[in-house]
Tab-separated table of C-alpha atoms and ligand atoms in Angstrom:
chain	number	residue	atom	x	y	z
K	1	MET	CA	81.317	67.683	62.968
K	2	ALA	CA	82.534	69.225	60.104
K	3	LYS	CA	85.852	70.170	58.736
K	4	GLN	CA	86.341	73.985	59.178
K	5	THR	CA	87.960	75.301	55.933
K	6	THR	CA	89.744	78.306	56.793
K	7	ILE	CA	89.783	81.455	53.916
K	8	PHE	CA	91.797	84.120	53.262
K	9	TYR	CA	90.326	87.357	51.910
K	10	CYS	CA	92.051	90.671	50.798
K	11	LYS	CA	91.767	93.795	52.893
K	12	GLU	CA	91.925	95.981	49.679
K	13	CYS	CA	89.910	94.259	46.818
K	14	GLY	CA	87.687	91.565	48.989
K	15	THR	CA	89.380	89.007	46.990
K	16	GLU	CA	88.574	85.207	48.553
K	17	VAL	CA	92.034	82.679	48.723
K	18	SER	CA	91.714	79.478	49.832
K	19	LYS	CA	95.680	79.890	51.021
K	20	TRP	CA	97.165	82.390	52.333
K	21	GLN	CA	100.354	83.987	49.687
K	22	GLY	CA	102.101	87.861	50.133
K	23	GLN	CA	100.641	88.777	46.933
K	24	CYS	CA	96.966	89.618	46.103
K	25	PRO	CA	95.630	87.956	43.145
K	26	GLY	CA	93.190	90.321	43.098
K	27	CYS	CA	94.611	93.826	42.969
K	28	LYS	CA	98.522	92.465	43.407
K	29	ALA	CA	98.681	94.506	46.753
K	30	TRP	CA	101.414	93.204	49.102
K	31	ASN	CA	100.957	91.727	52.317
K	32	THR	CA	96.922	92.541	52.150
K	33	LEU	CA	95.239	88.812	53.077
K	34	VAL	CA	94.027	88.389	56.235
K	35	GLU	CA	91.604	85.271	57.329
K	36	ALA	CA	88.492	85.420	57.428
K	37	PRO	CA	86.040	84.561	59.951
K	38	ALA	CA	85.923	80.790	60.093
K	39	ALA	CA	82.307	79.268	58.805
K	40	PRO	CA	79.734	78.547	61.634
K	41	ALA	CA	79.939	75.001	63.021
K	42	SER	CA	77.412	73.179	61.946
K	43	GLY	CA	73.880	73.343	63.926
K	44	LYS	CA	75.035	76.307	65.184
K	45	LYS	CA	73.494	79.538	63.732
K	46	GLY	CA	75.663	82.044	62.401
K	47	ALA	CA	75.339	85.870	63.139
K	48	ALA	CA	73.099	87.061	60.084
K	49	ALA	CA	70.607	83.689	61.139
K	50	GLN	CA	70.090	85.466	64.546
K	51	ARG	CA	68.675	88.630	63.039
K	52	THR	CA	66.122	90.424	65.244
K	53	GLY	CA	62.684	92.035	64.480
K	54	ALA	CA	60.732	90.814	61.645
K	55	LEU	CA	61.060	88.668	58.625
K	56	ASN	CA	61.690	90.401	55.930
K	57	ARG	CA	59.338	89.344	52.804
K	58	PRO	CA	59.468	91.198	49.113
K	59	ALA	CA	57.135	94.215	48.688
K	60	ALA	CA	56.177	95.941	45.400
K	61	LEU	CA	57.521	99.111	44.710
K	62	GLU	CA	54.365	101.114	45.540
K	63	GLN	CA	54.220	99.880	48.914
K	64	ILE	CA	57.257	101.014	50.007
K	65	GLU	CA	57.168	104.268	52.362
K	66	THR	CA	59.433	106.852	50.911
K	67	GLU	CA	57.754	109.115	53.925
K	68	GLU	CA	60.883	111.127	54.580
K	69	GLN	CA	61.900	109.659	58.764
K	70	ALA	CA	62.256	112.493	60.807
K	71	ARG	CA	66.010	113.046	61.709
K	72	LEU	CA	66.791	113.419	65.273
K	73	SER	CA	68.915	116.466	65.848
K	74	SER	CA	72.385	115.636	67.454
K	75	GLY	CA	71.967	119.341	69.521
K	76	MET	CA	75.306	119.760	67.233
K	77	PRO	CA	74.705	121.672	63.903
K	78	GLU	CA	78.051	121.121	62.959
K	79	LEU	CA	77.572	117.600	63.432
K	80	ASP	CA	73.880	117.436	62.181
K	81	ARG	CA	75.490	119.010	58.842
K	82	VAL	CA	78.484	116.103	58.382
K	83	LEU	CA	75.109	113.675	58.793
K	84	GLY	CA	73.140	115.580	56.362
K	85	GLY	CA	70.888	117.178	58.691
K	86	GLY	CA	70.480	115.035	61.285
K	87	LEU	CA	70.477	111.598	62.798
K	88	VAL	CA	68.433	108.907	61.079
K	89	PRO	CA	66.915	106.209	63.270
K	90	GLY	CA	68.209	102.785	62.546
K	91	SER	CA	71.364	104.342	60.998
K	92	LEU	CA	74.792	102.687	61.738
K	93	ILE	CA	77.441	105.436	62.066
K	94	LEU	CA	81.132	104.555	62.172
K	95	VAL	CA	83.088	107.070	64.019
K	96	GLY	CA	87.214	106.886	63.082
K	97	GLY	CA	90.068	109.160	64.226
K	98	ASP	CA	93.345	108.730	65.980
K	99	PRO	CA	93.373	107.528	69.848
K	100	GLY	CA	93.193	110.902	72.275
K	101	ILE	CA	91.023	112.604	68.926
K	102	GLY	CA	87.858	113.133	71.078
K	103	LYS	CA	85.462	110.091	69.693
K	104	SER	CA	84.321	109.698	73.370
K	105	THR	CA	84.272	113.514	74.129
K	106	LEU	CA	81.968	113.667	70.937
K	107	LEU	CA	79.635	110.858	71.500
K	108	LEU	CA	78.928	111.488	75.314
K	109	GLN	CA	77.611	115.036	74.038
K	110	VAL	CA	75.851	113.749	71.203
K	111	CYS	CA	74.186	111.673	73.813
K	112	ARG	CA	73.900	113.700	76.559
K	113	ASN	CA	72.038	116.423	73.834
K	114	LEU	CA	69.680	113.540	72.546
K	115	ALA	CA	68.878	112.520	76.366
K	116	ALA	CA	68.292	116.409	76.609
K	117	GLY	CA	65.923	115.989	73.721
K	118	GLY	CA	63.769	112.999	75.234
K	119	SER	CA	65.484	110.675	73.562
K	120	ARG	CA	66.390	106.948	75.523
K	121	VAL	CA	70.222	106.737	75.052
K	122	LEU	CA	72.481	103.509	75.862
K	123	TYR	CA	76.570	104.739	75.876
K	124	VAL	CA	78.338	101.283	75.913
K	125	SER	CA	81.782	101.330	77.074
K	126	GLY	CA	84.758	98.688	76.555
K	127	GLU	CA	87.484	100.691	77.216
K	128	GLU	CA	86.738	103.302	79.993
K	129	SER	CA	85.369	102.111	83.332
K	130	LEU	CA	81.855	103.973	84.199
K	131	ARG	CA	83.933	106.061	86.644
K	132	GLN	CA	85.833	106.913	84.518
K	133	ILE	CA	82.733	108.423	82.004
K	134	ARG	CA	81.813	109.823	84.768
K	135	LEU	CA	84.477	111.963	85.365
K	136	ARG	CA	84.554	113.126	81.654
K	137	ALA	CA	80.754	113.529	81.811
K	138	ASP	CA	80.895	115.813	84.375
K	139	ARG	CA	83.798	117.899	82.504
K	140	VAL	CA	81.214	118.063	79.712
K	141	GLY	CA	78.259	119.358	81.861
K	142	LYS	CA	74.839	118.487	83.003
K	143	PHE	CA	73.083	115.702	82.261
K	144	ASP	CA	69.353	115.125	82.254
K	145	GLY	CA	67.086	112.520	80.730
K	146	ASP	CA	66.792	109.252	79.934
K	147	ILE	CA	70.396	107.947	79.512
K	148	ARG	CA	72.270	104.998	80.646
K	149	PHE	CA	76.219	103.680	81.009
K	150	LEU	CA	77.045	100.344	80.172
K	151	CYS	CA	80.582	98.431	80.695
K	152	GLU	CA	80.790	95.727	78.749
K	153	THR	CA	82.810	94.392	75.777
K	154	ASP	CA	80.502	90.785	75.690
K	155	LEU	CA	78.566	91.677	72.214
K	156	ASP	CA	75.819	89.167	72.982
K	157	ARG	CA	74.773	90.557	76.160
K	158	ILE	CA	74.806	94.000	74.523
K	159	ARG	CA	72.400	92.912	72.130
K	160	GLU	CA	70.286	91.224	75.075
K	161	ILE	CA	70.385	94.306	76.414
K	162	MET	CA	69.421	96.953	73.760
K	163	GLU	CA	66.755	94.038	73.148
K	164	GLU	CA	65.382	94.986	76.365
K	165	GLU	CA	66.086	98.862	77.220
K	166	ARG	CA	65.150	99.435	73.250
K	167	PRO	CA	66.997	102.650	73.155
K	168	GLN	CA	66.749	104.616	70.281
K	169	VAL	CA	70.061	105.838	70.252
K	170	ALA	CA	73.188	104.111	71.242
K	171	VAL	CA	77.305	104.805	71.231
K	172	ILE	CA	79.410	100.916	71.232
K	173	ASP	CA	82.948	102.827	72.084
K	174	SER	CA	84.557	101.674	70.406
K	175	ILE	CA	84.065	98.069	67.992
K	176	GLN	CA	87.982	96.929	68.354
K	177	THR	CA	86.911	95.832	72.210
K	178	MET	CA	83.869	93.987	71.387
K	179	TYR	CA	83.579	90.374	71.217
K	180	ARG	CA	81.669	87.526	70.545
K	181	GLU	CA	82.063	83.941	71.989
K	182	ASP	CA	81.465	81.985	69.334
K	183	VAL	CA	84.270	83.686	66.931
K	184	ALA	CA	87.099	82.063	67.665
K	185	ALA	CA	89.377	85.076	67.615
K	186	ALA	CA	90.991	87.767	70.051
K	187	PRO	CA	88.766	91.095	70.361
K	188	GLY	CA	90.280	93.478	67.458
K	189	SER	CA	90.350	90.727	65.072
K	190	VAL	CA	89.270	91.281	61.474
K	191	SER	CA	86.853	88.706	62.152
K	192	GLN	CA	85.132	89.843	65.441
K	193	VAL	CA	85.289	93.070	64.164
K	194	ARG	CA	83.198	91.814	61.146
K	195	GLU	CA	80.874	89.609	63.361
K	196	SER	CA	80.233	92.254	65.705
K	197	THR	CA	79.430	94.667	63.524
K	198	LEU	CA	76.953	92.753	61.892
K	199	VAL	CA	75.508	91.540	65.209
K	200	LEU	CA	75.501	95.845	65.681
K	201	LEU	CA	73.555	96.156	61.799
K	202	SER	CA	70.934	93.783	62.392
K	203	LEU	CA	69.959	95.469	66.234
K	204	ALA	CA	69.943	98.950	64.051
K	205	LYS	CA	67.626	97.871	61.686
K	206	GLY	CA	65.788	95.129	63.691
K	207	LEU	CA	64.652	97.635	66.333
K	208	GLY	CA	65.480	100.861	64.673
K	209	ILE	CA	68.168	102.021	67.143
K	210	SER	CA	70.747	104.312	66.190
K	211	ILE	CA	74.284	103.254	66.824
K	212	PHE	CA	77.474	105.108	66.507
K	213	ILE	CA	80.435	102.954	66.611
K	214	VAL	CA	83.572	104.069	67.827
K	215	GLY	CA	86.661	102.951	65.489
K	216	HIS	CA	90.422	103.282	65.802
K	217	VAL	CA	92.619	104.415	63.507
K	218	THR	CA	95.434	102.209	62.481
K	219	LYS	CA	98.959	103.648	61.970
K	220	GLU	CA	98.113	103.897	57.644
K	221	GLY	CA	95.184	105.785	58.251
K	222	ALA	CA	92.298	102.853	58.086
K	223	VAL	CA	89.931	102.307	60.779
K	224	ALA	CA	91.947	99.173	62.437
K	225	GLY	CA	92.281	96.200	60.008
K	226	PRO	CA	89.053	96.131	58.150
K	227	ARG	CA	88.072	98.171	55.548
K	228	MET	CA	85.213	95.926	55.267
K	229	LEU	CA	83.932	97.589	58.491
K	230	GLU	CA	82.664	100.827	56.151
K	231	HIS	CA	81.101	98.881	53.102
K	232	MET	CA	78.689	97.730	56.717
K	233	VAL	CA	77.655	101.075	57.683
K	234	ASP	CA	75.575	104.269	57.059
K	235	ALA	CA	78.163	106.754	57.539
K	236	VAL	CA	81.669	106.926	58.247
K	237	LEU	CA	82.373	109.751	59.903
K	238	TYR	CA	86.312	110.572	60.750
K	239	PHE	CA	87.651	112.834	63.401
K	240	GLU	CA	90.780	114.071	62.481
K	241	GLY	CA	93.137	117.553	63.658
K	242	ASP	CA	96.607	117.950	64.784
K	243	SER	CA	97.718	116.648	68.250
K	244	HIS	CA	99.308	120.510	68.654
K	245	ALA	CA	96.364	122.445	67.881
K	246	SER	CA	93.148	122.766	69.180
K	247	TYR	CA	90.640	122.406	66.359
K	248	ARG	CA	88.992	119.166	65.254
K	249	ILE	CA	87.422	118.115	61.542
K	250	LEU	CA	84.914	115.691	61.152
K	251	ARG	CA	84.696	114.254	57.772
K	252	GLY	CA	81.990	112.616	56.634
K	253	VAL	CA	83.482	109.997	54.187
K	254	LYS	CA	80.623	107.858	53.190
K	255	ASN	CA	77.061	108.947	53.796
K	256	ARG	CA	73.798	106.918	52.519
K	257	PHE	CA	71.736	109.848	53.817
K	258	GLY	CA	73.396	112.767	52.846
K	259	SER	CA	75.992	113.991	50.650
K	260	THR	CA	79.684	113.170	51.076
K	261	ASN	CA	82.482	114.795	52.621
K	262	GLU	CA	80.666	117.755	54.684
K	263	ILE	CA	82.882	118.960	57.256
K	264	GLY	CA	81.891	120.198	60.540
K	265	VAL	CA	84.377	121.977	62.804
K	266	PHE	CA	84.794	121.682	66.381
K	267	GLU	CA	87.611	123.219	69.276
K	268	MET	CA	88.894	120.796	72.158
K	269	SER	CA	88.430	122.936	75.214
K	270	GLU	CA	88.341	122.489	79.117
K	271	GLY	CA	84.887	121.493	79.066
K	272	GLY	CA	84.433	119.315	76.103
K	273	LEU	CA	83.995	120.458	72.023
K	274	LYS	CA	83.092	124.037	71.204
K	275	GLU	CA	81.986	123.863	67.486
K	276	VAL	CA	83.432	126.725	65.308
K	277	PRO	CA	80.572	128.358	63.213
K	278	ASN	CA	83.131	130.204	61.066
K	279	PRO	CA	86.288	128.380	60.451
K	280	SER	CA	87.580	130.471	57.403
K	281	GLU	CA	88.391	133.232	60.763
K	282	TYR	CA	89.189	130.829	62.882
K	283	MET	CA	91.820	128.956	59.933
K	284	LEU	CA	93.373	132.800	59.112
K	285	SER	CA	93.820	133.801	62.613
K	286	GLY	CA	97.181	134.281	63.720
K	287	ARG	CA	98.165	134.886	59.813
K	288	PRO	CA	101.698	137.102	59.452
K	289	GLN	CA	100.734	140.434	57.746
K	290	GLY	CA	102.742	141.104	54.558
K	291	ALA	CA	104.880	138.302	54.433
K	292	THR	CA	106.370	136.363	51.737
K	293	GLY	CA	105.573	133.070	50.601
K	294	SER	CA	102.206	133.278	52.687
K	295	VAL	CA	98.606	133.709	50.331
K	296	VAL	CA	95.187	132.747	50.999
K	297	ALA	CA	93.706	130.255	48.980
K	298	CYS	CA	90.087	128.702	49.121
K	299	SER	CA	89.290	125.691	49.836
K	300	MET	CA	85.408	123.239	49.028
K	301	GLU	CA	84.869	121.263	51.470
K	302	GLY	CA	81.415	119.443	50.559
K	303	THR	CA	78.908	121.763	50.534
K	304	ARG	CA	81.261	125.235	52.374
K	305	PRO	CA	83.656	126.907	51.069
K	306	LEU	CA	87.096	127.372	53.761
K	307	LEU	CA	89.768	129.822	53.173
K	308	LEU	CA	93.204	128.755	54.336
K	309	GLU	CA	96.507	130.384	54.258
K	310	VAL	CA	99.138	128.185	52.497
K	311	GLN	CA	103.104	129.177	52.955
K	312	ALA	CA	105.824	128.403	51.301
K	313	LEU	CA	109.237	128.682	51.705
K	314	VAL	CA	112.008	128.128	49.208
K	315	CYS	CA	115.721	129.132	49.663
K	316	ARG	CA	119.221	127.766	48.283
K	317	THR	CA	119.896	124.095	48.883
K	318	ASN	CA	123.641	123.947	50.496
K	319	PHE	CA	123.916	120.390	50.331
K	320	GLY	CA	123.957	119.173	46.649
K	321	MET	CA	120.291	117.524	46.755
K	322	PRO	CA	117.604	120.193	47.410
K	323	ARG	CA	114.956	118.687	50.036
K	324	ARG	CA	111.473	119.458	49.715
K	325	THR	CA	108.926	118.749	52.141
K	326	ALA	CA	105.022	119.320	51.834
K	327	ALA	CA	102.564	119.368	55.148
K	328	GLY	CA	99.180	119.399	54.715
K	329	THR	CA	99.179	118.956	50.936
K	330	ASP	CA	100.290	116.052	48.419
K	331	TYR	CA	104.138	116.007	48.350
K	332	ASN	CA	104.074	114.755	44.645
K	333	ARG	CA	101.553	117.570	43.341
K	334	VAL	CA	104.210	120.296	45.216
K	335	ASN	CA	107.055	118.694	43.263
K	336	LEU	CA	104.590	119.122	39.691
K	337	LEU	CA	103.416	122.275	40.249
K	338	MET	CA	107.944	123.223	41.240
K	339	ALA	CA	108.663	121.644	37.907
K	340	VAL	CA	105.573	123.582	36.166
K	341	LEU	CA	106.917	127.001	37.590
K	342	GLU	CA	110.822	125.923	36.131
K	343	LYS	CA	109.762	124.633	33.037
K	344	ARG	CA	106.433	127.766	32.358
K	345	ALA	CA	107.337	130.053	34.023
K	346	GLY	CA	111.042	129.943	34.082
K	347	LEU	CA	111.697	130.135	37.658
K	348	HIS	CA	114.828	128.602	38.662
K	349	LEU	CA	114.237	126.340	41.634
K	350	SER	CA	115.860	122.988	41.035
K	351	ASP	CA	118.929	124.248	43.116
K	352	CYS	CA	116.592	125.473	45.772
K	353	ASP	CA	115.468	123.440	48.971
K	354	ALA	CA	111.628	123.919	49.428
K	355	TYR	CA	108.897	123.210	52.616
K	356	VAL	CA	104.910	123.777	51.605
K	357	ASN	CA	102.737	123.832	54.353
K	358	VAL	CA	98.891	124.566	55.043
K	359	ALA	CA	98.631	126.555	58.296
K	360	GLY	CA	96.511	124.792	60.778
K	361	GLY	CA	97.239	121.218	60.166
K	362	MET	CA	94.520	120.554	57.478
K	363	LYS	CA	94.584	118.280	55.280
K	364	ILE	CA	93.629	119.231	51.654
K	365	SER	CA	93.770	116.968	48.907
K	366	GLU	CA	91.644	119.692	46.339
K	367	PRO	CA	93.848	120.387	42.961
K	368	ALA	CA	91.655	124.143	43.891
K	369	LEU	CA	94.947	125.128	45.747
K	370	ASP	CA	97.696	124.541	42.943
K	371	LEU	CA	97.386	128.176	42.092
K	372	ALA	CA	97.530	129.322	45.709
K	373	ILE	CA	100.983	127.160	46.109
K	374	VAL	CA	102.117	128.137	43.046
K	375	MET	CA	102.328	131.462	44.498
K	376	ALA	CA	103.335	131.175	47.634
K	377	LEU	CA	106.569	129.175	45.887
K	378	ALA	CA	106.857	131.573	43.867
K	379	SER	CA	106.529	134.741	46.273
K	380	SER	CA	108.922	133.271	48.775
K	381	ALA	CA	111.456	132.452	45.993
K	382	LYS	CA	111.278	135.983	44.488
K	383	ASP	CA	110.928	137.611	47.761
K	384	LEU	CA	107.829	139.604	47.012
K	385	PRO	CA	105.061	139.013	49.390
K	386	VAL	CA	101.010	138.216	47.753
K	387	ASP	CA	99.078	141.136	48.741
K	388	GLU	CA	97.291	139.859	52.411
K	389	HIS	CA	93.478	141.278	51.151
K	390	THR	CA	93.799	138.762	48.154
K	391	ILE	CA	92.667	135.054	47.704
K	392	VAL	CA	93.678	132.930	44.890
K	393	PHE	CA	92.257	129.869	43.532
K	394	GLY	CA	92.632	127.237	40.373
K	395	GLU	CA	93.901	124.111	39.091
K	396	VAL	CA	97.032	124.264	37.290
K	397	GLY	CA	97.762	121.508	34.392
K	398	LEU	CA	100.911	120.952	33.300
K	399	SER	CA	101.318	123.086	30.158
K	400	GLY	CA	100.952	125.675	32.968
K	401	GLU	CA	97.832	127.065	32.062
K	402	VAL	CA	95.287	127.781	34.921
K	403	ARG	CA	92.034	125.355	34.590
K	404	ALA	CA	88.258	126.407	35.974
K	405	VAL	CA	87.465	124.882	39.446
K	406	SER	CA	83.910	124.061	40.416
K	407	GLN	CA	81.558	126.461	42.964
K	408	THR	CA	83.417	129.326	42.040
K	409	GLU	CA	80.851	131.840	43.454
K	410	GLN	CA	80.636	130.046	46.589
K	411	ARG	CA	84.312	130.649	47.040
K	412	VAL	CA	84.902	134.437	45.916
K	413	ALA	CA	81.594	135.143	48.268
K	414	GLU	CA	83.386	133.410	50.919
K	415	ALA	CA	86.565	135.637	50.185
K	416	ARG	CA	84.129	138.646	50.290
K	417	LYS	CA	82.161	137.711	53.691
K	418	LEU	CA	85.825	137.887	55.564
K	419	GLY	CA	86.539	141.335	54.062
K	420	PHE	CA	89.203	140.261	51.351
K	421	THR	CA	89.112	142.403	48.150
K	422	ARG	CA	90.508	140.919	45.332
K	423	VAL	CA	90.733	137.198	44.025
K	424	ILE	CA	92.773	135.661	41.466
K	425	LEU	CA	91.510	132.956	39.746
K	426	PRO	CA	91.258	131.199	36.209
K	427	ARG	CA	89.904	133.693	33.823
K	428	VAL	CA	87.438	131.007	32.070
K	429	SER	CA	85.322	131.102	35.593
K	430	LEU	CA	85.177	135.322	35.041
K	431	LYS	CA	81.851	134.745	33.023
K	432	ARG	CA	80.014	132.820	35.406
K	433	LEU	CA	80.869	135.948	37.998
K	434	SER	CA	79.453	138.989	36.228
K	435	GLY	CA	77.035	139.952	38.605
K	436	MET	CA	79.731	139.743	41.349
K	437	LYS	CA	80.048	143.411	43.144
K	438	GLY	CA	82.288	144.651	45.829
K	439	ILE	CA	85.437	142.192	44.676
K	440	GLU	CA	88.089	142.485	42.393
K	441	LEU	CA	88.409	139.723	40.266
K	442	VAL	CA	91.876	138.963	38.107
K	443	GLY	CA	91.650	136.461	35.911
K	444	VAL	CA	94.643	134.518	35.108
K	445	SER	CA	95.316	131.950	32.210
K	446	SER	CA	98.595	130.978	32.979
K	447	VAL	CA	101.145	130.179	35.839
K	448	ALA	CA	102.827	132.937	34.361
K	449	GLU	CA	100.694	135.193	33.890
K	450	ALA	CA	99.615	134.503	37.589
K	451	MET	CA	103.010	135.680	39.016
K	452	ARG	CA	102.805	139.009	37.438
K	453	GLN	CA	100.641	139.732	40.141
K	454	LEU	CA	103.057	139.290	42.675
V	1	TYD	P1	88.818	111.251	74.382
V	1	TYD	O1	87.266	111.357	73.934
V	1	TYD	O2	89.290	109.998	75.212
V	1	TYD	O3	88.983	110.876	72.787
V	1	TYD	P2	89.130	109.338	72.064
V	1	TYD	O4	87.869	108.760	72.763
V	1	TYD	O5	89.493	109.363	70.631
V	1	TYD	O6	90.790	108.227	72.485
V	1	TYD	O7	89.615	112.841	74.335
V	1	TYD	C1	90.365	112.750	75.478
V	1	TYD	C2	91.726	113.763	74.993
V	1	TYD	O8	90.705	114.711	75.076
V	1	TYD	C3	92.188	113.764	76.234
V	1	TYD	O9	93.516	113.961	75.922
V	1	TYD	C4	91.593	115.131	77.192
V	1	TYD	C5	90.878	115.907	76.194
V	1	TYD	N1	89.764	116.948	76.439
V	1	TYD	C6	89.524	118.099	76.585
V	1	TYD	O10	91.124	118.476	76.341
V	1	TYD	N2	88.582	118.381	77.568
V	1	TYD	C7	87.373	118.026	77.739
V	1	TYD	O11	86.684	118.091	78.421
V	1	TYD	C8	87.395	116.316	77.880
V	1	TYD	C9	86.696	115.661	78.217
V	1	TYD	C10	88.567	115.504	76.910
V	2	MG	MG1	87.818	106.835	73.737
């Protein structure tokens, strides 16, 4: 038998090395090298060689069919939006998220809707017994149509069943519990996950089955272990949310069939997940009236504007060292914006504690939130409330200038739709909005100018 060589590769950049070392020679990151699956022993076929379906042949450009395949509707417009208009046959979709966030519930509901719409569905669980699935299914509603459930973790067995049953849609709950016998590693390890995904990939492309793969997220926030899982699938959806709040956000971070960064908003209820068709209204519910340090901002999530409340609390430091925290937004960005306020608007914050929070537990990294954070900080520091019918957005630069952001029209339109009467926005964006009626537009070009609006 040929001697098997072990290869290590970097989770972050993919650099391969023959010997394990602490630091990746490619990207210089520490502790990112993991063992790659052993090369298949001679005589045995690897996953790639066992592809199902017809042999591929090179094709000329005009021989390739361009007809758009009919997409399946998941029966949930919020999910269809994230998928780019429905489920593409033969696609492989990774659904990631913390344990208990509702991945199994979401996919069970999707299966139910698809089966009711006439699709043949197979739900494979490696985590729960059939009884547990039944109990959850009873909470979610009535099931009709061609839907089967299977408890199995052996992927080769699952492949046989799929080849026999030929479902149109399948769910693999979760990839970390699946294993292939000829890979000598524990389920959930990098090699098992990679090999298992390869099998599912060949099933999806070979038999045209749309497969949802559930993946757990590690503490660092990556789908457990291998980032390469993201490269192998057609779409990556993350299910996120605050464990204390009932709403859940489904975020598309990769999509070969549509735009990314679309979000779908759901609410966890007694009877499974319910869609939230108007998230801005939902995010703003319970907003304090006339409080200082509270500002409504507008962030774009894909093509959808989302209004949310940014809160700041600034108070004098009791101990020598000022404390700053940022929840739902970048901590360093908050520090930077405080420095800008200090230097460019003459607001003394160096001996103040500051706490910034995006209400509702949303995580926003868009720079358009800058101006709202600045206004919230200034409002709290000066004890002056911001008018509650005003929304604020704009990027703030290091010179204290307020810079343009994308999709201004949509943001303003959303504010108007929700009954806001005034928008504070970058002055340079005013030109594009000359046709906008029914809402007062206040253009500002610097942080100091924005503070005068308090
Ligand atoms: P689950 O789908 O099992 O999460 P995951 O697969 O991501 O680990 O979701 C479990 C949580 O959802 C659990 O805490 C119970 C809650 N839940 C409801 O509140 N209502 C429901 O109808 C269902 C089915 C679950
Ligand atoms: Mg689950």
